[in-house]
Amino acid sequence: MALPSRILLWKLVLLQSSAVLLHSGSSVPAAAGSSVVSESAVSWAAGARAVLRCQSPRMVWTQDRLHDRQRVLHWDLRGPGGGPARRLLDLYSAGEQRVYEVRDRGRLELSASAFDDGNFSLLIRAVEETDAGLYTCNLHHHYCHLYESLAVRLEVTDGPPATPAYWDGEKEVLAVARGAPALLTCVNRGHVWTDRHVEEAQQVVHWDRQPPGVPHDRADRLLDLYGSGERRAYGPLFLRDRVAVGADAFERGDFSLRIEPLEVADEGTYSCHLHHHYCGLHERRVFHLTVAEPHAEPPPRGSPGNGSSHSGAPGPDPTLARGHNVINVIVPESRAHFFQQLGYVLATLLLFILLLVTVLLAARRRRGGYEYSDQKSGNSKGKDVNLAEFAVAAGDQMLYGSEDIQLDYKNNILKERAELAHSPLPAKYIDLDKGFRKENCK
Ligand SMILES: *[C@@H]1O[C@H](CO)[C@@H](O)[C@H](O)[C@H]1NC(C)=O
Ligand SMILES: *[C@@H]1O[C@H](CO)[C@@H](O)[C@H](O)[C@H]1NC(C)=O
């Protein structure tokens, strides 16, 4: 009896598993090695200076003289009335602990081995009315440029609370009777937060080059750069003397490759690999470089230099040579890719429906044209023309529309890039680091 439903079930299972396969297909290689963060096609004229941008503030080399990995934990409290959060206490991975308010000394407690076992929980010995509020457990990893935060809400009750703890969908809510101890749990056993002496800093940057037609796994190594300052150059001799990465690369997190002067034979795929083994950073940026003849400088697509959506909008990087054209293509995540494909299918369907409507209307007009009054046939004629135009316009839009969407996206990415290029570190990181140093120096 259940045969049809069983078939349906099997179909569903098959669909599901194929979707899972589709989904995991593109994320597996990323997990196995480094993940491709960006992929772009770049082009310069022969003889010019090419700059392949490869920057990450997380690769800035941080000296760690204490070998404590420069981590800090702080608990903050925002009272029920709102207002800014107040720093309660902090604990450094080197061991120092600070309690900010005198009345909290001996009342608030952290485990002394927090950075060894990852238990950053805060114990309040006897809860008072004023302890109620939103607590945050904040972990800064200065060495790895990481930040994590966890929130817990504390409610203070007169008698024993009906529900001592529950999850409000975002955070734990703890209800504790006045005078009783409260344990605000914050456990993070991620190895970067707990290990003290895992391995020496392993920051390595490679630049690879694939000549045209050569697959990624047979790329030539061009350069190795180590956080310790050591550098090794490989690669074909004709290229070796013309490539360079700034001497202060690890100080600025800027590993951009300069090739000067560019030759036609330099064409190929270049990739910049950033590895911070301790901090778990593995990123790859890919550049498909083409070299144009020096005289024939074809104008970029669209109107050159005029604010059309592709060429000028995001404010092209002024440091880049003139007369070249950078097109960034971000490798879509599998999900984004899926939706893009869906978009194409839907758009094609829409076009088809519009054409069908146009044809049907045209046929109907031809068939029933004589039955209409003059006025009406005039109307319907106008409608037809409009629809036909619309169909054509929609077709055009479909050709360009998807491109525009992608270009907008590209432009945002370009904009981000340009911003990154102008200020080597995003403000966010600067603030955090500065703040940390200030704290550290106090
Ligand atoms: C964390 O430490 C507190 C004492 O500071 C202890 O009561 C609690 O059980 C510990 N939690 C875990 C998960 O180890
Ligand atoms: C850009 O377009 C505006 C009008 O759309 C025109 O006045 C201007 O001359 C154009 N500039 C260039 C460089 O083509």
Coordinates of C-alpha atoms and ligand atoms in Angstrom, one line a residue:
M1 CA 0.0 0.0 0.0
A2 CA 2.8 2.3 0.8
L3 CA 4.6 1.8 -2.5
P4 CA 4.0 5.3 -3.9
S5 CA 4.9 7.0 -0.7
R6 CA 8.0 4.8 -0.3
I7 CA 9.1 5.9 -3.8
L8 CA 8.4 9.5 -2.9
L9 CA 10.5 9.0 0.3
W10 CA 13.4 7.5 -1.7
K11 CA 13.2 10.4 -4.1
L12 CA 13.3 12.8 -1.2
V13 CA 16.3 11.0 0.3
L14 CA 18.1 11.0 -3.1
L15 CA 17.4 14.7 -3.5
Q16 CA 18.6 15.4 0.0
S17 CA 21.8 13.4 -0.4
S18 CA 22.6 15.0 -3.8
A19 CA 22.0 18.4 -2.2
V20 CA 24.3 17.5 0.6
L21 CA 26.9 16.3 -1.9
L22 CA 26.5 19.5 -3.9
H23 CA 26.9 21.5 -0.7
S24 CA 29.9 19.7 0.7
G25 CA 31.5 19.3 -2.7
S26 CA 33.0 22.8 -2.7
S27 CA 33.7 23.1 1.0
V28 CA 35.8 19.9 1.3
P29 CA 38.9 21.2 -0.6
A30 CA 38.7 24.4 1.5
A31 CA 38.8 22.4 4.7
A32 CA 41.6 20.2 3.5
G33 CA 44.0 22.9 2.7
S34 CA 44.0 26.7 2.7
S35 CA 40.7 28.4 1.6
V36 CA 40.6 30.6 -1.4
V37 CA 39.7 34.0 -0.1
S38 CA 39.7 35.8 -3.4
E39 CA 40.3 35.1 -7.0
S40 CA 40.8 37.9 -9.5
A41 CA 41.8 38.5 -13.1
V42 CA 44.4 41.3 -13.4
S43 CA 46.1 42.8 -16.4
W44 CA 48.9 45.3 -17.0
A45 CA 50.8 46.4 -20.0
A46 CA 54.3 45.0 -20.6
G47 CA 56.9 47.1 -19.0
A48 CA 54.7 48.4 -16.3
R49 CA 54.9 47.5 -12.6
A50 CA 52.4 44.9 -11.5
V51 CA 51.2 44.7 -7.9
L52 CA 49.3 41.6 -6.8
R53 CA 47.7 42.6 -3.5
C54 CA 47.9 40.2 -0.7
Q55 CA 47.3 41.6 2.8
S56 CA 46.0 40.4 6.1
P57 CA 46.2 42.2 9.4
R58 CA 46.2 38.8 11.1
M59 CA 49.6 38.0 9.7
V60 CA 51.2 40.9 11.4
W61 CA 54.1 39.4 13.3
T62 CA 53.6 40.0 17.0
Q63 CA 56.6 39.5 19.2
D64 CA 55.8 37.3 22.1
R65 CA 58.7 37.8 24.6
L66 CA 56.9 36.3 27.5
H67 CA 55.8 33.2 25.5
D68 CA 52.4 33.7 27.1
R69 CA 50.7 34.2 23.7
Q70 CA 49.4 37.6 25.0
R71 CA 45.9 36.7 25.8
V72 CA 43.6 38.5 28.2
L73 CA 40.2 37.8 29.7
H74 CA 37.9 40.4 31.0
W75 CA 34.4 40.3 32.5
D76 CA 32.2 43.3 31.9
L77 CA 28.8 44.2 33.4
R78 CA 26.1 46.3 32.0
G79 CA 23.5 47.1 34.6
P80 CA 19.7 46.5 34.1
G81 CA 19.3 50.3 33.4
G82 CA 21.4 50.1 30.3
G83 CA 24.3 52.5 29.9
P84 CA 27.9 51.6 29.1
A85 CA 29.4 48.3 30.2
R86 CA 31.7 48.5 33.3
R87 CA 34.9 46.5 33.4
L88 CA 34.8 44.2 36.5
L89 CA 38.1 42.4 36.3
D90 CA 40.6 41.1 33.9
L91 CA 43.1 38.3 33.9
Y92 CA 46.3 38.1 31.7
S93 CA 47.6 34.9 30.4
A94 CA 51.0 35.7 32.1
G95 CA 49.1 35.5 35.4
E96 CA 48.3 39.0 36.5
Q97 CA 44.7 39.6 37.7
R98 CA 43.0 42.9 38.3
V99 CA 39.7 43.6 40.1
Y100 CA 38.6 47.2 39.3
E101 CA 36.3 48.1 42.2
V102 CA 37.4 47.8 45.9
R103 CA 34.1 46.4 47.0
D104 CA 34.5 43.5 44.4
R105 CA 37.9 42.4 45.8
G106 CA 37.5 39.0 47.4
R107 CA 33.9 38.9 46.2
L108 CA 34.6 38.1 42.6
E109 CA 36.8 35.1 41.7
L110 CA 38.3 33.6 38.7
S111 CA 40.1 30.3 38.5
A112 CA 43.9 30.9 38.5
S113 CA 44.4 28.2 36.0
A114 CA 41.9 29.7 33.5
F115 CA 44.4 29.9 30.7
D116 CA 45.5 26.3 31.2
D117 CA 42.1 24.6 31.4
G118 CA 39.9 27.0 29.5
N119 CA 37.6 27.6 32.4
F120 CA 37.0 31.4 32.5
S121 CA 33.9 31.2 34.7
L122 CA 33.3 34.0 37.1
L123 CA 32.2 33.2 40.7
I124 CA 30.3 35.8 42.7
R125 CA 30.5 34.8 46.3
A126 CA 27.4 36.4 47.6
V127 CA 25.1 38.0 45.1
E128 CA 23.8 41.5 45.9
E129 CA 20.9 43.5 44.3
T130 CA 23.4 45.6 42.3
D131 CA 24.9 42.5 40.7
A132 CA 22.0 42.0 38.4
G133 CA 22.6 42.7 34.7
L134 CA 24.2 41.5 31.5
Y135 CA 27.7 40.0 32.0
T136 CA 30.1 39.4 29.1
C137 CA 33.1 37.2 29.2
N138 CA 35.5 38.6 26.7
L139 CA 38.6 36.8 25.4
H140 CA 41.3 38.7 23.4
H141 CA 44.1 36.9 21.8
H142 CA 46.4 39.7 21.0
Y143 CA 49.0 37.4 19.4
C144 CA 46.5 35.9 17.0
H145 CA 44.3 38.9 16.6
L146 CA 41.2 37.0 17.8
Y147 CA 38.3 38.1 19.9
E148 CA 35.5 36.1 21.4
S149 CA 32.7 37.1 23.7
L150 CA 30.0 35.3 25.6
A151 CA 27.0 36.9 27.4
V152 CA 25.2 35.7 30.6
R153 CA 22.3 37.6 32.2
L154 CA 22.1 37.5 36.0
E155 CA 18.8 38.1 37.8
V156 CA 18.7 38.5 41.6
T157 CA 15.6 37.2 43.4
D158 CA 14.4 37.6 46.9
G159 CA 13.8 33.9 47.6
P160 CA 15.0 30.8 45.9
P161 CA 14.2 31.3 42.1
A162 CA 11.6 29.2 40.4
T163 CA 13.9 28.5 37.4
P164 CA 17.5 28.9 38.4
A165 CA 18.8 28.9 34.8
Y166 CA 17.4 29.0 31.3
W167 CA 18.4 29.8 27.8
D168 CA 16.6 32.8 26.3
G169 CA 17.6 32.0 22.7
E170 CA 20.8 34.0 22.7
K171 CA 22.4 33.6 26.1
E172 CA 22.1 31.9 29.4
V173 CA 19.9 33.6 32.0
L174 CA 20.7 32.8 35.6
A175 CA 18.5 33.6 38.6
V176 CA 20.1 33.6 42.0
A177 CA 18.7 34.4 45.4
R178 CA 20.2 37.4 47.2
G179 CA 23.2 36.3 49.4
A180 CA 23.7 33.0 47.4
P181 CA 26.8 32.4 45.3
A182 CA 26.5 32.7 41.5
L183 CA 28.7 30.9 39.0
L184 CA 28.7 32.6 35.5
T185 CA 29.9 29.9 33.2
C186 CA 32.4 30.8 30.5
V187 CA 34.3 27.8 29.2
N188 CA 36.4 27.9 26.0
R189 CA 38.8 25.0 25.5
G190 CA 39.9 26.1 22.0
H191 CA 43.6 25.3 21.9
V192 CA 44.6 28.9 21.1
W193 CA 43.1 30.0 24.4
T194 CA 44.5 27.2 26.6
D195 CA 47.9 26.0 25.2
R196 CA 50.9 27.7 26.5
H197 CA 53.8 26.2 24.6
V198 CA 52.4 24.5 21.5
E199 CA 55.0 25.4 19.0
E200 CA 57.0 28.4 18.0
A201 CA 55.3 30.9 15.9
Q202 CA 54.9 29.5 12.5
Q203 CA 54.0 32.3 10.1
V204 CA 54.8 31.4 6.5
V205 CA 53.9 33.1 3.3
H206 CA 54.4 31.6 -0.1
W207 CA 53.9 33.0 -3.5
D208 CA 53.3 30.4 -6.3
R209 CA 53.1 30.7 -10.0
Q210 CA 51.5 28.5 -12.5
P211 CA 52.5 29.1 -16.1
P212 CA 49.4 29.2 -18.4
G213 CA 47.8 25.7 -18.7
V214 CA 49.6 24.3 -15.6
P215 CA 47.3 23.0 -12.9
H216 CA 47.5 24.2 -9.3
D217 CA 49.3 21.1 -7.9
R218 CA 52.2 21.6 -10.3
A219 CA 52.7 25.3 -9.5
D220 CA 56.3 26.7 -9.2
R221 CA 57.2 28.1 -5.9
L222 CA 58.4 31.7 -6.3
L223 CA 59.0 32.9 -2.8
D224 CA 59.0 31.7 0.8
L225 CA 58.8 34.3 3.6
Y226 CA 59.1 33.3 7.3
G227 CA 58.0 35.3 10.3
S228 CA 61.5 35.0 11.6
G229 CA 62.7 37.1 8.7
E230 CA 64.1 34.4 6.6
R231 CA 63.4 34.5 2.8
R232 CA 63.9 32.1 0.0
A233 CA 63.5 32.8 -3.7
Y234 CA 62.9 30.1 -6.3
G235 CA 61.2 30.3 -9.6
P236 CA 62.4 30.7 -13.1
L237 CA 65.5 32.8 -13.4
F238 CA 64.0 35.2 -15.9
L239 CA 61.4 36.2 -13.2
R240 CA 63.4 35.9 -10.0
D241 CA 65.1 39.2 -10.2
R242 CA 62.0 41.2 -11.0
V243 CA 59.7 40.1 -8.2
A244 CA 59.7 41.6 -4.7
V245 CA 57.7 41.7 -1.5
G246 CA 58.2 44.6 0.8
A247 CA 60.9 44.2 3.4
D248 CA 58.5 45.1 6.2
A249 CA 55.9 42.6 5.1
F250 CA 55.4 41.0 8.4
E251 CA 55.2 44.3 10.2
R252 CA 52.4 45.5 8.1
G253 CA 50.7 42.2 7.1
D254 CA 51.3 43.2 3.5
F255 CA 52.7 40.5 1.3
S256 CA 51.8 42.1 -2.1
L257 CA 54.0 40.9 -4.9
R258 CA 55.5 43.5 -7.2
I259 CA 56.7 42.5 -10.6
E260 CA 58.7 45.1 -12.4
P261 CA 59.2 45.5 -15.3
L262 CA 56.4 43.2 -16.4
E263 CA 57.1 40.9 -19.4
V264 CA 54.7 39.1 -21.6
A265 CA 56.2 35.8 -20.5
D266 CA 55.2 36.5 -16.9
E267 CA 51.6 35.7 -17.7
G268 CA 50.1 33.0 -15.6
T269 CA 48.3 32.3 -12.3
Y270 CA 49.9 33.6 -9.2
S271 CA 48.8 32.6 -5.7
C272 CA 49.6 34.1 -2.4
H273 CA 49.4 31.6 0.5
L274 CA 49.2 32.9 4.1
H275 CA 49.7 30.4 6.9
H276 CA 49.7 31.1 10.6
H277 CA 49.9 27.6 11.9
Y278 CA 49.5 28.4 15.5
C279 CA 46.5 30.8 15.0
G280 CA 44.9 28.5 12.4
L281 CA 45.0 30.9 9.6
H282 CA 45.2 29.4 6.1
E283 CA 44.3 31.6 3.2
R284 CA 45.0 31.7 -0.5
R285 CA 44.5 34.6 -2.9
V286 CA 44.6 33.8 -6.6
F287 CA 45.5 36.2 -9.4
H288 CA 45.2 35.4 -13.1
L289 CA 47.7 37.8 -14.7
T290 CA 47.6 38.7 -18.3
V291 CA 50.1 41.1 -19.9
A292 CA 49.0 43.4 -22.7
E293 CA 51.3 44.7 -25.4
P294 CA 52.6 48.1 -24.3
H295 CA 51.2 50.2 -27.2
A296 CA 47.8 48.6 -27.7
E297 CA 46.0 49.7 -24.6
P298 CA 42.4 48.6 -25.2
P299 CA 39.9 50.7 -23.3
P300 CA 38.3 48.8 -20.5
R301 CA 34.8 47.6 -21.1
G302 CA 32.1 50.2 -20.8
S303 CA 32.9 53.9 -21.0
P304 CA 36.4 54.5 -19.9
G305 CA 36.9 56.9 -17.0
N306 CA 33.2 57.8 -16.9
G307 CA 31.2 56.7 -13.9
S308 CA 29.8 53.6 -15.4
S309 CA 29.2 50.9 -12.9
H310 CA 32.2 48.8 -13.8
S311 CA 35.1 51.1 -14.4
G312 CA 35.2 53.9 -11.9
A313 CA 32.6 53.5 -9.2
P314 CA 34.6 52.2 -6.2
G315 CA 37.4 54.7 -6.7
P316 CA 40.2 52.6 -8.3
D317 CA 43.4 52.3 -6.4
P318 CA 45.5 55.3 -7.3
T319 CA 48.7 53.4 -6.7
L320 CA 47.9 51.0 -9.5
A321 CA 49.2 51.7 -12.9
R322 CA 47.0 53.4 -15.4
G323 CA 45.4 51.8 -18.4
H324 CA 44.8 48.4 -16.8
N325 CA 41.7 46.8 -15.7
V326 CA 41.1 44.8 -12.6
I327 CA 38.2 42.5 -12.5
N328 CA 37.7 40.7 -9.2
V329 CA 35.9 37.5 -9.2
I330 CA 35.1 36.1 -5.8
V331 CA 34.7 32.4 -5.8
P332 CA 31.1 32.0 -4.7
E333 CA 30.3 29.9 -1.7
S334 CA 28.4 26.9 -2.6
R335 CA 25.2 28.3 -1.3
A336 CA 25.6 31.7 -3.0
H337 CA 26.4 29.7 -6.1
F338 CA 23.3 27.7 -5.8
F339 CA 21.1 30.8 -5.5
Q340 CA 22.9 32.4 -8.4
Q341 CA 22.0 29.4 -10.5
L342 CA 18.5 29.5 -9.2
G343 CA 18.4 33.2 -10.2
Y344 CA 19.4 32.3 -13.8
V345 CA 16.8 29.6 -14.0
L346 CA 14.1 31.9 -12.7
A347 CA 15.1 34.7 -15.0
T348 CA 15.1 32.4 -18.0
L349 CA 11.6 31.2 -17.0
L350 CA 10.4 34.7 -16.7
L351 CA 11.7 35.6 -20.1
F352 CA 10.0 32.6 -21.5
I353 CA 6.7 33.5 -19.9
L354 CA 6.9 37.0 -21.2
L355 CA 7.5 35.8 -24.7
L356 CA 4.6 33.4 -24.4
V357 CA 2.3 36.1 -23.2
T358 CA 3.4 38.3 -26.1
V359 CA 2.8 35.6 -28.6
L360 CA -0.6 34.8 -27.1
L361 CA -1.6 38.4 -27.1
A362 CA -0.5 38.9 -30.7
A363 CA -2.4 35.8 -31.7
R364 CA -5.5 36.9 -29.9
R365 CA -5.3 40.3 -31.4
R366 CA -5.0 38.8 -34.9
R367 CA -7.9 36.5 -34.2
G368 CA -10.3 38.8 -32.5
G369 CA -9.1 42.1 -33.8
Y370 CA -12.2 42.8 -35.8
E371 CA -14.5 42.3 -32.8
Y372 CA -13.0 45.1 -30.9
S373 CA -14.0 48.7 -31.3
D374 CA -11.5 51.0 -32.9
Q375 CA -10.6 52.5 -29.5
K376 CA -10.2 49.1 -27.9
S377 CA -8.0 47.7 -30.7
G378 CA -6.0 50.9 -30.4
N379 CA -5.5 50.2 -26.8
S380 CA -4.6 46.5 -27.2
K381 CA -2.2 47.5 -29.9
G382 CA -0.5 49.9 -27.6
K383 CA -0.4 47.2 -25.0
D384 CA 1.2 44.7 -27.4
V385 CA 3.9 47.1 -28.4
N386 CA 4.6 47.8 -24.8
L387 CA 4.8 44.2 -23.9
A388 CA 7.0 43.4 -26.8
E389 CA 9.3 46.2 -25.8
F390 CA 9.2 45.1 -22.3
A391 CA 10.1 41.6 -23.3
V392 CA 13.1 42.8 -25.2
A393 CA 14.0 45.1 -22.4
A394 CA 13.7 42.3 -19.9
G395 CA 15.9 40.2 -22.2
D396 CA 18.5 42.8 -22.2
Q397 CA 18.2 43.3 -18.5
M398 CA 18.7 39.7 -18.0
L399 CA 21.9 39.8 -20.0
Y400 CA 23.2 42.7 -18.1
G401 CA 21.2 42.4 -14.9
S402 CA 23.1 39.5 -13.5
E403 CA 26.3 41.0 -14.6
D404 CA 25.4 44.2 -12.8
I405 CA 24.6 42.4 -9.6
Q406 CA 28.0 40.7 -9.8
L407 CA 29.7 43.9 -10.6
D408 CA 28.1 45.6 -7.7
Y409 CA 29.4 42.8 -5.6
K410 CA 32.8 43.0 -7.1
N411 CA 32.8 46.7 -6.6
N412 CA 32.0 46.3 -2.9
I413 CA 34.9 43.9 -2.6
L414 CA 37.0 46.3 -4.6
K415 CA 36.0 49.1 -2.3
E416 CA 37.0 47.1 0.7
R417 CA 40.2 46.3 -1.0
A418 CA 40.9 49.9 -1.7
E419 CA 40.1 50.8 1.9
L420 CA 42.4 48.1 3.1
A421 CA 45.1 49.4 0.8
H422 CA 44.7 52.9 2.1
S423 CA 44.9 52.0 5.7
P424 CA 47.0 48.9 6.1
L425 CA 45.0 47.7 9.1
P426 CA 41.3 48.0 9.6
A427 CA 40.5 50.5 12.3
K428 CA 38.8 47.7 14.3
Y429 CA 42.1 45.9 14.8
I430 CA 44.0 49.0 15.5
D431 CA 41.6 50.0 18.3
L432 CA 41.7 46.5 19.8
D433 CA 45.5 46.4 19.7
K434 CA 46.0 49.9 21.0
G435 CA 43.5 49.3 23.8
F436 CA 45.3 46.1 24.7
R437 CA 48.7 47.7 24.7
K438 CA 47.3 50.5 26.9
E439 CA 46.0 48.0 29.3
N440 CA 49.2 46.1 29.1
C441 CA 51.3 49.2 29.9
K442 CA 49.2 50.3 32.8
Ligands
LIG1 C1 35.0 26.1 36.4 O1 35.5 26.5 37.6 C2 34.6 26.7 38.6 C3 35.3 27.2 39.8 O2 36.0 28.4 39.5 C4 33.9 25.4 38.9 O3 33.0 25.5 39.9 C5 33.3 24.8 37.7 O4 32.7 23.6 37.9 C6 34.3 24.8 36.5 N1 33.6 24.4 35.3 C7 34.0 23.5 34.5 C8 33.2 23.2 33.3 O5 35.1 22.9 34.7
LIG2 C1 31.1 61.5 -18.8 O1 29.7 61.6 -19.1 C2 29.2 62.9 -19.0 C3 27.7 62.9 -19.2 O2 27.2 61.6 -19.0 C4 29.9 63.8 -20.0 O3 29.5 65.2 -19.8 C5 31.4 63.7 -19.7 O4 32.1 64.5 -20.7 C6 31.9 62.3 -19.8 N1 33.3 62.2 -19.5 C7 34.1 61.5 -20.2 C8 35.5 61.4 -19.7 O5 33.8 60.8 -21.1

